[in-house]
CSV table of C-alpha atoms and ligand atoms in Angstrom, one decimal:
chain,number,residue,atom,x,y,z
A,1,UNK,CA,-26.1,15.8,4.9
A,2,UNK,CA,-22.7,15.6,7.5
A,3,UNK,CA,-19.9,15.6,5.3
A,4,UNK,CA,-18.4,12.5,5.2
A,5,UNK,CA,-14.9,12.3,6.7
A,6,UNK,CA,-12.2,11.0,4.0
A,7,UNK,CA,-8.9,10.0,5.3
A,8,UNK,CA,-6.0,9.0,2.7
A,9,UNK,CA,-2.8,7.4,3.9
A,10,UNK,CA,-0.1,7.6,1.7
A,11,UNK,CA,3.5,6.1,1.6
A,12,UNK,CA,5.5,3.8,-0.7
A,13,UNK,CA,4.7,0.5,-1.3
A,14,UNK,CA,5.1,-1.8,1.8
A,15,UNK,CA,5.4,0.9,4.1
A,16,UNK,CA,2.3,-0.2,6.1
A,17,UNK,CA,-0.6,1.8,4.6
A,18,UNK,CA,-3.1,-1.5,4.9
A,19,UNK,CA,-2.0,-1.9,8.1
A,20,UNK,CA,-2.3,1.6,9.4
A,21,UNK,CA,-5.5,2.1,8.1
A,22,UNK,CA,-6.9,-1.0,9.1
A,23,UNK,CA,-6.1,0.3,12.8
A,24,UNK,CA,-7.8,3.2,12.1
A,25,UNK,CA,-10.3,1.6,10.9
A,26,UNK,CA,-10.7,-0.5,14.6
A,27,UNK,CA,-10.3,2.8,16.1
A,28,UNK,CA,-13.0,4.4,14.8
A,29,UNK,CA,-15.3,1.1,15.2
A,30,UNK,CA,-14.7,1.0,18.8
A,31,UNK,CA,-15.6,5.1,18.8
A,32,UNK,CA,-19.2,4.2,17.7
A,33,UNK,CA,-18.3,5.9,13.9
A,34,UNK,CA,-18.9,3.5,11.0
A,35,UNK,CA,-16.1,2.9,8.7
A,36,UNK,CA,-15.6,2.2,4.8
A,37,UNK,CA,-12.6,1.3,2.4
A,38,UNK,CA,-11.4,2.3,-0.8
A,39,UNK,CA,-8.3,0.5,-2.0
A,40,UNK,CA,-6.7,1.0,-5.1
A,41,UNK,CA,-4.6,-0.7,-7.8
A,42,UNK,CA,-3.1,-0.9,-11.0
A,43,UNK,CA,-4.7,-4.2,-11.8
A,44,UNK,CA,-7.3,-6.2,-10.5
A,45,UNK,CA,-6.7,-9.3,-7.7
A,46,UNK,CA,-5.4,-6.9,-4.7
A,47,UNK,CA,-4.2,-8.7,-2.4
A,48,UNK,CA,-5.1,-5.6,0.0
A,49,UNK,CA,-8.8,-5.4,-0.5
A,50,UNK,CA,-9.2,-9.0,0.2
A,51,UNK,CA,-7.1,-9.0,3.1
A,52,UNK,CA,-9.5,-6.2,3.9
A,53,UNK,CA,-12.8,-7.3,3.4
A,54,UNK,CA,-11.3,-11.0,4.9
A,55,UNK,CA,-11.2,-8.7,8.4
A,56,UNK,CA,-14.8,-7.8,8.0
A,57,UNK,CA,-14.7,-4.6,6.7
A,58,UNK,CA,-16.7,-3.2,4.1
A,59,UNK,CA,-14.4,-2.1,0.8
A,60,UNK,CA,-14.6,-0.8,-2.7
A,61,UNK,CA,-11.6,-0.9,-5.2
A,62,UNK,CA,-10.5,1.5,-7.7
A,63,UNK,CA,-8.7,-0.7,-10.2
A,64,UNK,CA,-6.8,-0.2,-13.0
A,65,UNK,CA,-4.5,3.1,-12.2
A,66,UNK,CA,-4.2,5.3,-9.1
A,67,UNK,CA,-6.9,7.6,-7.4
A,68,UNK,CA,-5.8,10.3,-9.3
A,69,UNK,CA,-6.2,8.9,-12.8
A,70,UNK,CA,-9.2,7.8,-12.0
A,71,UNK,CA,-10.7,10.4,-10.3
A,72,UNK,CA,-14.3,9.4,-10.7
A,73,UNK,CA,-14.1,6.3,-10.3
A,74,UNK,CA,-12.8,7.2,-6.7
A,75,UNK,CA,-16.0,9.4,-6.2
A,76,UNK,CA,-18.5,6.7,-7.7
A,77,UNK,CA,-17.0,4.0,-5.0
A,78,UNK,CA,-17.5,6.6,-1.7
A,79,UNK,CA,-20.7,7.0,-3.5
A,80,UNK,CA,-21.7,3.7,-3.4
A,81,UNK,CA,-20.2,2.8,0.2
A,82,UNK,CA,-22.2,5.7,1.2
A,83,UNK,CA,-25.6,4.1,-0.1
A,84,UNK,CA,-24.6,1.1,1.5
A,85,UNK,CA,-22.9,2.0,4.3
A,86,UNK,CA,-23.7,5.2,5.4
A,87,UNK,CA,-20.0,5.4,6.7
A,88,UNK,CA,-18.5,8.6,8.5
A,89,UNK,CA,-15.0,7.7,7.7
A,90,UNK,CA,-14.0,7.2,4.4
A,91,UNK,CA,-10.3,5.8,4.5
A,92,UNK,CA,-8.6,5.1,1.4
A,93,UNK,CA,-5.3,3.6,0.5
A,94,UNK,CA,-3.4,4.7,-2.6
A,95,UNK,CA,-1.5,3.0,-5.2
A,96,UNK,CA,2.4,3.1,-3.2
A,97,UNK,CA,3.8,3.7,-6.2
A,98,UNK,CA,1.9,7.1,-6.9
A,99,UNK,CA,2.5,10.6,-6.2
A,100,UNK,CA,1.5,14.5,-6.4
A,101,UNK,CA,-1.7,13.3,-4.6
A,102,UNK,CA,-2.0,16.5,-3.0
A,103,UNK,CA,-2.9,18.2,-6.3
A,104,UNK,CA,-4.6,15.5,-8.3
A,105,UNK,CA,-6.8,14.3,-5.4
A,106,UNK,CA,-6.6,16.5,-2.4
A,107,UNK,CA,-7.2,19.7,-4.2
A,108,UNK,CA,-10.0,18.4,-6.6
A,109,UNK,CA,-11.6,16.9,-3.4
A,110,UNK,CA,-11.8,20.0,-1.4
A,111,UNK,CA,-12.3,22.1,-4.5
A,112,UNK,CA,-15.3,20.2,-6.4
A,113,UNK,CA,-16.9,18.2,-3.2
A,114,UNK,CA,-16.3,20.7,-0.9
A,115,UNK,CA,-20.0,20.7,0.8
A,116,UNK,CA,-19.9,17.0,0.9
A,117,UNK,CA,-16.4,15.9,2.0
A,118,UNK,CA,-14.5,17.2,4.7
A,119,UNK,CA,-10.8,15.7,3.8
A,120,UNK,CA,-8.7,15.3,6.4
A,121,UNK,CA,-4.5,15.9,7.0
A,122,UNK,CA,-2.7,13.8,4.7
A,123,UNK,CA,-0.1,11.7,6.3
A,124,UNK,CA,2.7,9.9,4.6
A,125,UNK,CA,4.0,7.0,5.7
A,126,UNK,CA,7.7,6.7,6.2
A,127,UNK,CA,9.3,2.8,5.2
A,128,UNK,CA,12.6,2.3,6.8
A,129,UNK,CA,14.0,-0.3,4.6
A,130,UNK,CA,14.1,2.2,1.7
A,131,UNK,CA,14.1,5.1,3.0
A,132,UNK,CA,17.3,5.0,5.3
A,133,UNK,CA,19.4,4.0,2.4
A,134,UNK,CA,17.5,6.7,0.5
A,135,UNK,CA,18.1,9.4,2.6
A,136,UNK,CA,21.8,8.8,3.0
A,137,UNK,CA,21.9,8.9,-0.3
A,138,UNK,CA,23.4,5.7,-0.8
A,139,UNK,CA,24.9,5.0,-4.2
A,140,UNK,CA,22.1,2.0,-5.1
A,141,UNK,CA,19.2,2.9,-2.6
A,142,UNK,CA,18.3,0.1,-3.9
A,143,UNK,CA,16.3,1.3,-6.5
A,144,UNK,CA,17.2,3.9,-9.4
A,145,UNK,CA,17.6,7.4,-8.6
A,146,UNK,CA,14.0,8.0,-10.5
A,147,UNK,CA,12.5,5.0,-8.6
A,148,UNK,CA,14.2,7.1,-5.3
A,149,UNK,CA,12.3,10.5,-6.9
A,150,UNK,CA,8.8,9.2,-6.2
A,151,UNK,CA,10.0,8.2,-2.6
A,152,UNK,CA,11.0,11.6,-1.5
A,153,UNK,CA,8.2,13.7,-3.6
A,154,UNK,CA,5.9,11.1,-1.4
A,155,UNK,CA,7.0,12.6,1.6
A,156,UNK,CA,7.6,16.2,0.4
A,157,UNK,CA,3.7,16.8,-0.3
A,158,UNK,CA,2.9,15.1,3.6
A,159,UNK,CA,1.2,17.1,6.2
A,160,UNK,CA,2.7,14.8,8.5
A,161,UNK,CA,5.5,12.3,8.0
A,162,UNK,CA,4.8,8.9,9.9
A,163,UNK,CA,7.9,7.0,10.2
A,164,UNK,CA,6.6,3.3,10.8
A,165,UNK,CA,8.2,0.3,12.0
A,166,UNK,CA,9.5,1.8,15.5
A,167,UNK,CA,9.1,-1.6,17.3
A,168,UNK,CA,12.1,-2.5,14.6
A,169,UNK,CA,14.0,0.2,15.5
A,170,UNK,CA,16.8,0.8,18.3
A,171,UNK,CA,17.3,4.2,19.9
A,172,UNK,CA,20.5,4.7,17.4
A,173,UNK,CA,18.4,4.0,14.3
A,174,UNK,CA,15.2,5.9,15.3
A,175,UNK,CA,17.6,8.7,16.2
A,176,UNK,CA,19.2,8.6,13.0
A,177,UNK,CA,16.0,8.5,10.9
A,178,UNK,CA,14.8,11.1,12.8
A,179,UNK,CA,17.7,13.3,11.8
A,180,UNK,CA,18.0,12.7,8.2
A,181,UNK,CA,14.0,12.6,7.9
A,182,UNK,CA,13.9,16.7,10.1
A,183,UNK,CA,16.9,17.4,7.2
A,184,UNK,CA,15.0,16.4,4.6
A,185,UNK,CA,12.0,17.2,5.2
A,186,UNK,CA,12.6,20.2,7.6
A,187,UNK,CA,9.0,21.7,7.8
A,188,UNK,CA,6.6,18.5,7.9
A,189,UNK,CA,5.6,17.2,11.5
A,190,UNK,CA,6.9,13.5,12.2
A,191,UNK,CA,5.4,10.9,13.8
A,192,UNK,CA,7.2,8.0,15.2
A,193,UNK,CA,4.4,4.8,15.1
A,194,UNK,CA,3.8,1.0,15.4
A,195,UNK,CA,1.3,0.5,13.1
A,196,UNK,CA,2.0,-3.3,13.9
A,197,UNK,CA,2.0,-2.9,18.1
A,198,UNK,CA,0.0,0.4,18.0
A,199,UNK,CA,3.0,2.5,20.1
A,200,UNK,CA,2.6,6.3,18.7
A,201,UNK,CA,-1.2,5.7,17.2
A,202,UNK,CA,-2.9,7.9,19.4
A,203,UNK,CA,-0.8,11.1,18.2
A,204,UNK,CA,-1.7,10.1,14.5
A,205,UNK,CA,-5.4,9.8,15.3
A,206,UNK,CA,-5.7,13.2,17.1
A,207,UNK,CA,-3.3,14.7,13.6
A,208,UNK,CA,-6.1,13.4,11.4
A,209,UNK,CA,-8.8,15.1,13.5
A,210,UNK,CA,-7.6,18.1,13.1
A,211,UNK,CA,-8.8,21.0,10.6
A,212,UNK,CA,-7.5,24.1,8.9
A,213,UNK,CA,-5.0,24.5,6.4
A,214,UNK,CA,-3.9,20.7,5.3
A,215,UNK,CA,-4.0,19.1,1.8
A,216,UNK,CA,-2.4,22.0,0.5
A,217,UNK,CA,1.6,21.1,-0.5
A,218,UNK,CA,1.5,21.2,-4.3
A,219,UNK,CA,4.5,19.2,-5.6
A,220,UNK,CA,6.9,20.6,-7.7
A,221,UNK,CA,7.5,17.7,-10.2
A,222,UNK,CA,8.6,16.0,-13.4
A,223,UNK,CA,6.3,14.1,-14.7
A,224,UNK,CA,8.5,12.0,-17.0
A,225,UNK,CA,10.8,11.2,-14.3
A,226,UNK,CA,8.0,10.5,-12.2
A,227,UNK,CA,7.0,8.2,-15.1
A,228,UNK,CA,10.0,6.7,-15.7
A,229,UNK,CA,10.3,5.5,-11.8
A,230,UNK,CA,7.1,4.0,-11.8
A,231,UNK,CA,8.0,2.1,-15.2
A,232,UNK,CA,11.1,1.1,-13.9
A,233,UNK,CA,8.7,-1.3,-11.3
A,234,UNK,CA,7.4,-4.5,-12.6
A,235,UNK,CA,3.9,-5.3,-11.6
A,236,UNK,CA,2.3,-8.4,-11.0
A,237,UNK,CA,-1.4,-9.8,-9.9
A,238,UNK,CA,-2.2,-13.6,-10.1
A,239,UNK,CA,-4.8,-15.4,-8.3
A,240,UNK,CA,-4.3,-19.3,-8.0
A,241,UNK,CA,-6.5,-22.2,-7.5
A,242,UNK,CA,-4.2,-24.6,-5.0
A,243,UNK,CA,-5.6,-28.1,-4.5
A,244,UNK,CA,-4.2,-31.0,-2.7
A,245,UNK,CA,-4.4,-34.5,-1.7
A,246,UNK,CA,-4.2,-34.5,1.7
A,247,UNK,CA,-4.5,-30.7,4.2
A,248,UNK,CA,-1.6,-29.2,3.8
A,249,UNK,CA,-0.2,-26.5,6.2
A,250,UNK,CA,-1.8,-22.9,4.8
A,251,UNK,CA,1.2,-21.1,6.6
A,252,UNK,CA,4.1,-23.2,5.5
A,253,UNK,CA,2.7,-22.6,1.7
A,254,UNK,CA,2.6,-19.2,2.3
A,255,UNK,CA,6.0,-18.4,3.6
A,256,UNK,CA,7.3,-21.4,0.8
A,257,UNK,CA,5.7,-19.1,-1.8
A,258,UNK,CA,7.3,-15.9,-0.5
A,259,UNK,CA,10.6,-17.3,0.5
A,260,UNK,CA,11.3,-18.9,-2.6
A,261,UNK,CA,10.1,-15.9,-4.4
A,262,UNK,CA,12.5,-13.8,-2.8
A,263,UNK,CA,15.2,-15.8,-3.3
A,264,UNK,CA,14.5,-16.5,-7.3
A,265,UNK,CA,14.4,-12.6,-7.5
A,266,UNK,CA,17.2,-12.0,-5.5
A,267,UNK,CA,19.5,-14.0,-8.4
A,268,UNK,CA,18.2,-11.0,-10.3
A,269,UNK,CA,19.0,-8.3,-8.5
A,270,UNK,CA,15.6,-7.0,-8.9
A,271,UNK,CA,14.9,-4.7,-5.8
A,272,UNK,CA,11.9,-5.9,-4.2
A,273,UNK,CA,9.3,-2.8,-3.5
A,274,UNK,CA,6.7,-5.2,-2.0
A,275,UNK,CA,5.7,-8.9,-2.4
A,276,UNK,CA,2.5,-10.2,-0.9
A,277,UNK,CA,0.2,-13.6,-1.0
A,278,UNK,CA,-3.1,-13.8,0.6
A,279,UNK,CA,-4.3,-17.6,1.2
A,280,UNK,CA,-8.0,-18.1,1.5
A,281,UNK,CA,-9.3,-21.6,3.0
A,282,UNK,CA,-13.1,-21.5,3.7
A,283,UNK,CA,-12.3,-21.3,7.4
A,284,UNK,CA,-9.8,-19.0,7.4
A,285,UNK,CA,-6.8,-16.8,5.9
A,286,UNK,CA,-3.2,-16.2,6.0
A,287,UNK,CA,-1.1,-13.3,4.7
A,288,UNK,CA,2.6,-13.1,4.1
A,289,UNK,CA,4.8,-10.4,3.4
A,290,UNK,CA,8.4,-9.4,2.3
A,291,UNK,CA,8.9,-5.0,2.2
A,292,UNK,CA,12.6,-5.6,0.6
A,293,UNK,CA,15.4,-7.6,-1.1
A,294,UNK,CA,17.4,-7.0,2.1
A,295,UNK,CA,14.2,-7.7,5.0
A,296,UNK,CA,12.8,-11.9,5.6
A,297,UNK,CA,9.5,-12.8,3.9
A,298,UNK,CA,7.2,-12.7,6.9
A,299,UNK,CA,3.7,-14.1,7.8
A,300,UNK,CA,2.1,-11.1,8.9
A,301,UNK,CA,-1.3,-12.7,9.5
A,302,UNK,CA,-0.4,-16.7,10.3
A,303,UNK,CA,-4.3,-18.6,9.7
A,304,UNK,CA,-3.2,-21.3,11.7
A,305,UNK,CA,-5.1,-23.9,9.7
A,306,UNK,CA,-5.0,-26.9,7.0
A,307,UNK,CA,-6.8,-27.3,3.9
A,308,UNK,CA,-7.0,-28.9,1.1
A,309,UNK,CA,-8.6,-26.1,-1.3
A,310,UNK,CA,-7.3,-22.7,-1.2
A,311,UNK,CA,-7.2,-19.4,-3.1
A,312,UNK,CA,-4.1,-17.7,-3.7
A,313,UNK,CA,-3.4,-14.1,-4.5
A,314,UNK,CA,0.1,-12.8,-5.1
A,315,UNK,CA,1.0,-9.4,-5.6
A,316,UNK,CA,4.3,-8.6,-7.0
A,317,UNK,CA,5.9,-5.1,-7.0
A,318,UNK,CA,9.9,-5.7,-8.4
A,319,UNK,CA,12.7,-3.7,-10.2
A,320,UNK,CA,12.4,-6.5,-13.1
A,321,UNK,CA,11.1,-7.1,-16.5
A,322,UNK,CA,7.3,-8.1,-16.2
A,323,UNK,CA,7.0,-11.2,-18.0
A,324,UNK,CA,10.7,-12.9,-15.9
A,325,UNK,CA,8.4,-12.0,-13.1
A,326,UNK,CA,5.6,-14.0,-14.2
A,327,UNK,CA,7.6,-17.0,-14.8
A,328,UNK,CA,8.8,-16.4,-11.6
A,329,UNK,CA,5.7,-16.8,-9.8
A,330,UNK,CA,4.2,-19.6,-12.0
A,331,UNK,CA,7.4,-21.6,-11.6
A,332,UNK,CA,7.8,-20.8,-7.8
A,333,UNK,CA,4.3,-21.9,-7.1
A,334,UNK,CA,4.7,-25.2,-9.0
A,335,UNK,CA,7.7,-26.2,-7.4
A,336,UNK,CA,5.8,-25.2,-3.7
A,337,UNK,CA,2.9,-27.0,-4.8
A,338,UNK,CA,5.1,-30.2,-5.6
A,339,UNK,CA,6.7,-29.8,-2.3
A,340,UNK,CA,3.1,-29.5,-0.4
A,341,UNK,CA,1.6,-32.4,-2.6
A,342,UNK,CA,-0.5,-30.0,-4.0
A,343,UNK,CA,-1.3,-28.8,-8.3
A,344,UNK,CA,-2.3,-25.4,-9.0
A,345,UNK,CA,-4.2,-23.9,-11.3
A,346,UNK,CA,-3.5,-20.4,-12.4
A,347,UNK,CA,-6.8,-18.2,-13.0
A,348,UNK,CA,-5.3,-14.8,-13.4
A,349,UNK,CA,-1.8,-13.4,-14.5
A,350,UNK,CA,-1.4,-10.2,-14.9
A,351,UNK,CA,2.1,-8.5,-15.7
A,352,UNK,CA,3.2,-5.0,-16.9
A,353,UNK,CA,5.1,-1.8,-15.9
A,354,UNK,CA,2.4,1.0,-15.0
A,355,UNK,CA,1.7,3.6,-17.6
A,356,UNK,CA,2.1,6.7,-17.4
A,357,UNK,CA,0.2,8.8,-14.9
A,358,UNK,CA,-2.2,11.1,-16.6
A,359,UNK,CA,-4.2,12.5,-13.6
A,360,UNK,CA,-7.9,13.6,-14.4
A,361,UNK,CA,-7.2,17.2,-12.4
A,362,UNK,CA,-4.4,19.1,-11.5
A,363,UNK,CA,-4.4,22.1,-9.4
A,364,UNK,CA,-1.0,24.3,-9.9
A,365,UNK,CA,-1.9,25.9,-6.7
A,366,UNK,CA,-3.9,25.3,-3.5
A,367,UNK,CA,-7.2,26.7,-3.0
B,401,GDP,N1,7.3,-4.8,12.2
B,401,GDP,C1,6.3,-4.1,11.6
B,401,GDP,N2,5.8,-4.5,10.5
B,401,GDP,C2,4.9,-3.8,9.9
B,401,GDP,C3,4.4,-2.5,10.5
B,401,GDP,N3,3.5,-2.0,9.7
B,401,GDP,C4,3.3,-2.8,8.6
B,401,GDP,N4,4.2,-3.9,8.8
B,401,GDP,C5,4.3,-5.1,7.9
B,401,GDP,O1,4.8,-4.6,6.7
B,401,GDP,C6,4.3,-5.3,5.6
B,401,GDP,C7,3.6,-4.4,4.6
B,401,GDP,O2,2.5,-3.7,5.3
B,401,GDP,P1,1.3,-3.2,4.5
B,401,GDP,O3,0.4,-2.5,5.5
B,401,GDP,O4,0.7,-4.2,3.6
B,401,GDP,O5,2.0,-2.0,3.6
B,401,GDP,P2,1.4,-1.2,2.3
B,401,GDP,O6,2.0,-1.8,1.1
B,401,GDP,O7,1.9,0.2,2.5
B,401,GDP,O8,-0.1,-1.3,2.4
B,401,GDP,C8,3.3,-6.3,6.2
B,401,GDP,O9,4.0,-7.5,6.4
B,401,GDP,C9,3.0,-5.7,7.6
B,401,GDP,O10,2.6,-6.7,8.5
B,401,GDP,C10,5.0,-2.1,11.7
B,401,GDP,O11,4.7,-1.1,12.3
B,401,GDP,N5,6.0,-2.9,12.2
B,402,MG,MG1,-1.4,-1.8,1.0
């Protein structure tokens, strides 16, 4: 049998890993090579793989913890999308909290499936809300200097850094990222992209075609500090039953429901990693978006359409306690709902600070 491309794109939460590899995904469509997903969470109700699968794409979740916790359960769903799908890409998304990939996933992918995957560079992407602030050092990067840790060990095991976002950027800011992302990073490859407009793809699909010796950056890391950043994160999946009286606008819920989110937190002072809402109607969708405390809540997918029924799933990623989070969300949707003449009816809440990362391998060195 061909070995079976697997592409991973890495970076922190909200840095644009869906929408990267939903390009790529495009990319290779419109090449004649068949595509499949894996996505990956800490819970289940990802906003991600519906969003996903809501384009027409064919995708598996690992839920639960990241890749490299759950190792096997990674290979079991490129196993099943290759009975179903006989796919020659394999792109996978990893949890954006999550880190020393190169070692826990990489390495055993290489080293155990050798003969049936052939694993390709593993780029990082680069999020220029966070990382400008943690680059310069900045007193409060805006999270903890443990939350900060994961950020930069992301980028240290890259074999290419992608800094996203470039159609936000003017010459004086992409310069400056540039710099303090060469200093900090002095010996990975950077690649200025759009995953959004698609300016700088091309030179990040000919990276990932290459082979030789990629995958093979083996962190040096602490895995209690490691541990202790991810815990710092509250995390939160709900998926919501909204019904009204009469259609009400899909998009103007959406943004309400971000919007007033981000403001609620912001009273906090809870840094905002990522916090996403996916609206299904049965005609269409709509997905909104807000990558930081300091960005706007955006509608990154607007669905252009009314209803009266729709499903909602929010994702929450915040520098606050759980459960404040959770009562957060349930009383921000009631009051939206109110506003939209609408009730809701809550089928899942999940809230917690992710566990500790206990990886099923992990090579000390590259083979
Ligand atoms: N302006 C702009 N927005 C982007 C770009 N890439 C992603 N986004 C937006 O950033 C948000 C987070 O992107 P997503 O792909 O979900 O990030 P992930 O958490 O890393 O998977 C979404 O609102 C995207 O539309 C980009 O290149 N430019
Ligand atoms: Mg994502």
């Amino acid at each position: 049998m061909k070995p079976l491309r697997f592409i991973m794109v890495g970076g922190f939460l909200g840095a644009g890993k869906t929408t990267t590899l939903a390009r790529l995904a495009r990319f290779y469509l419109r090449r004649g090579q068949k595509i499949a997903l894996v996505t990956n969470d800490q819970a289940q109700d990802l906003v991600d793989t519906t969003h996903l699968r809501a384009q027409g794409f064919p995708v598996e979740e690992v839920p639960g913890a990241c890749f490299c916790c759950r190792f096997n359960d990674l290979i079991d769903k490129v196993e099943q999308l290759q009975t179903s799908q006989q796919p020659d890409v394999i792109l996978a998304e990893p949890v954006g909290s999550c880190t020393d990939l190169v070692a826990t996933v990489v390495q055993p992918l290489k080293d155990l499936y050798g003969n049936r995957f052939e694993v390709a560079p593993y780029a990082v992407l680069f999020k220029p809300s966070h990382g400008l602030r943690i680059l310069k050092g900045e007193e409060r990067g805006g999270f903890s200097p443990k939350a900060a840790y994961i950020f930069r060990k992301q980028l240290e095991e890259a074999d290419v850094i992608v800094l996203n976002r470039i159609d936000e950027l003017d010459a004086t800011q992409l310069a400056e990222l540039t710099d303090l992302i060469h200093a900090a990073f002095p010996e990975a490859p950077l690649l200025p992209l759009s995953a959004k407009t698609g300016q700088g793809f091309e030179a990040l699909t000919e990276f990932l075609e290459q082979r030789g010796h990629f995958g093979r950056k083996i962190l040096d890391i602490d895995y209690d500090t490691y541990a202790q950043g991810e815990a710092e994160l509250g995390w939160l999946n709900s998926s919501i039953r909204v019904v009204a009286d009469k259609p009400l606008s899909v998009d103007a819920f959406l943004l309400d429901v971000i919007s007033r989110l981000h403001e609620a937190l912001n009273q906090h002072g809870g840094e905002v990693a990522h916090l996403k809402a996916i609206a299904l109607s049965e005609v269409s969708f709509g997905v909104a978006n807000l990558v930081s405390s300091q960005s706007r809540a955006e509608l990154s997918l607007p669905s252009r359409s009314e209803t009266k029924k729709l499903d909602l799933i929010i994702n929450a990623r915040v520098a606050l306690a759980p459960e404040w989070i959770a009562e957060q969300v349930r009383q921000t949707v009631r009051t939206v709902c109110a506003i939209h003449g609408a009730t809701a009816e809550f089928h899942t809440m999940q809230s917690f600070r992710p566990g500790r990362p206990q990886p099923t391998h992990r090579y000390a060195t590259a083979k």
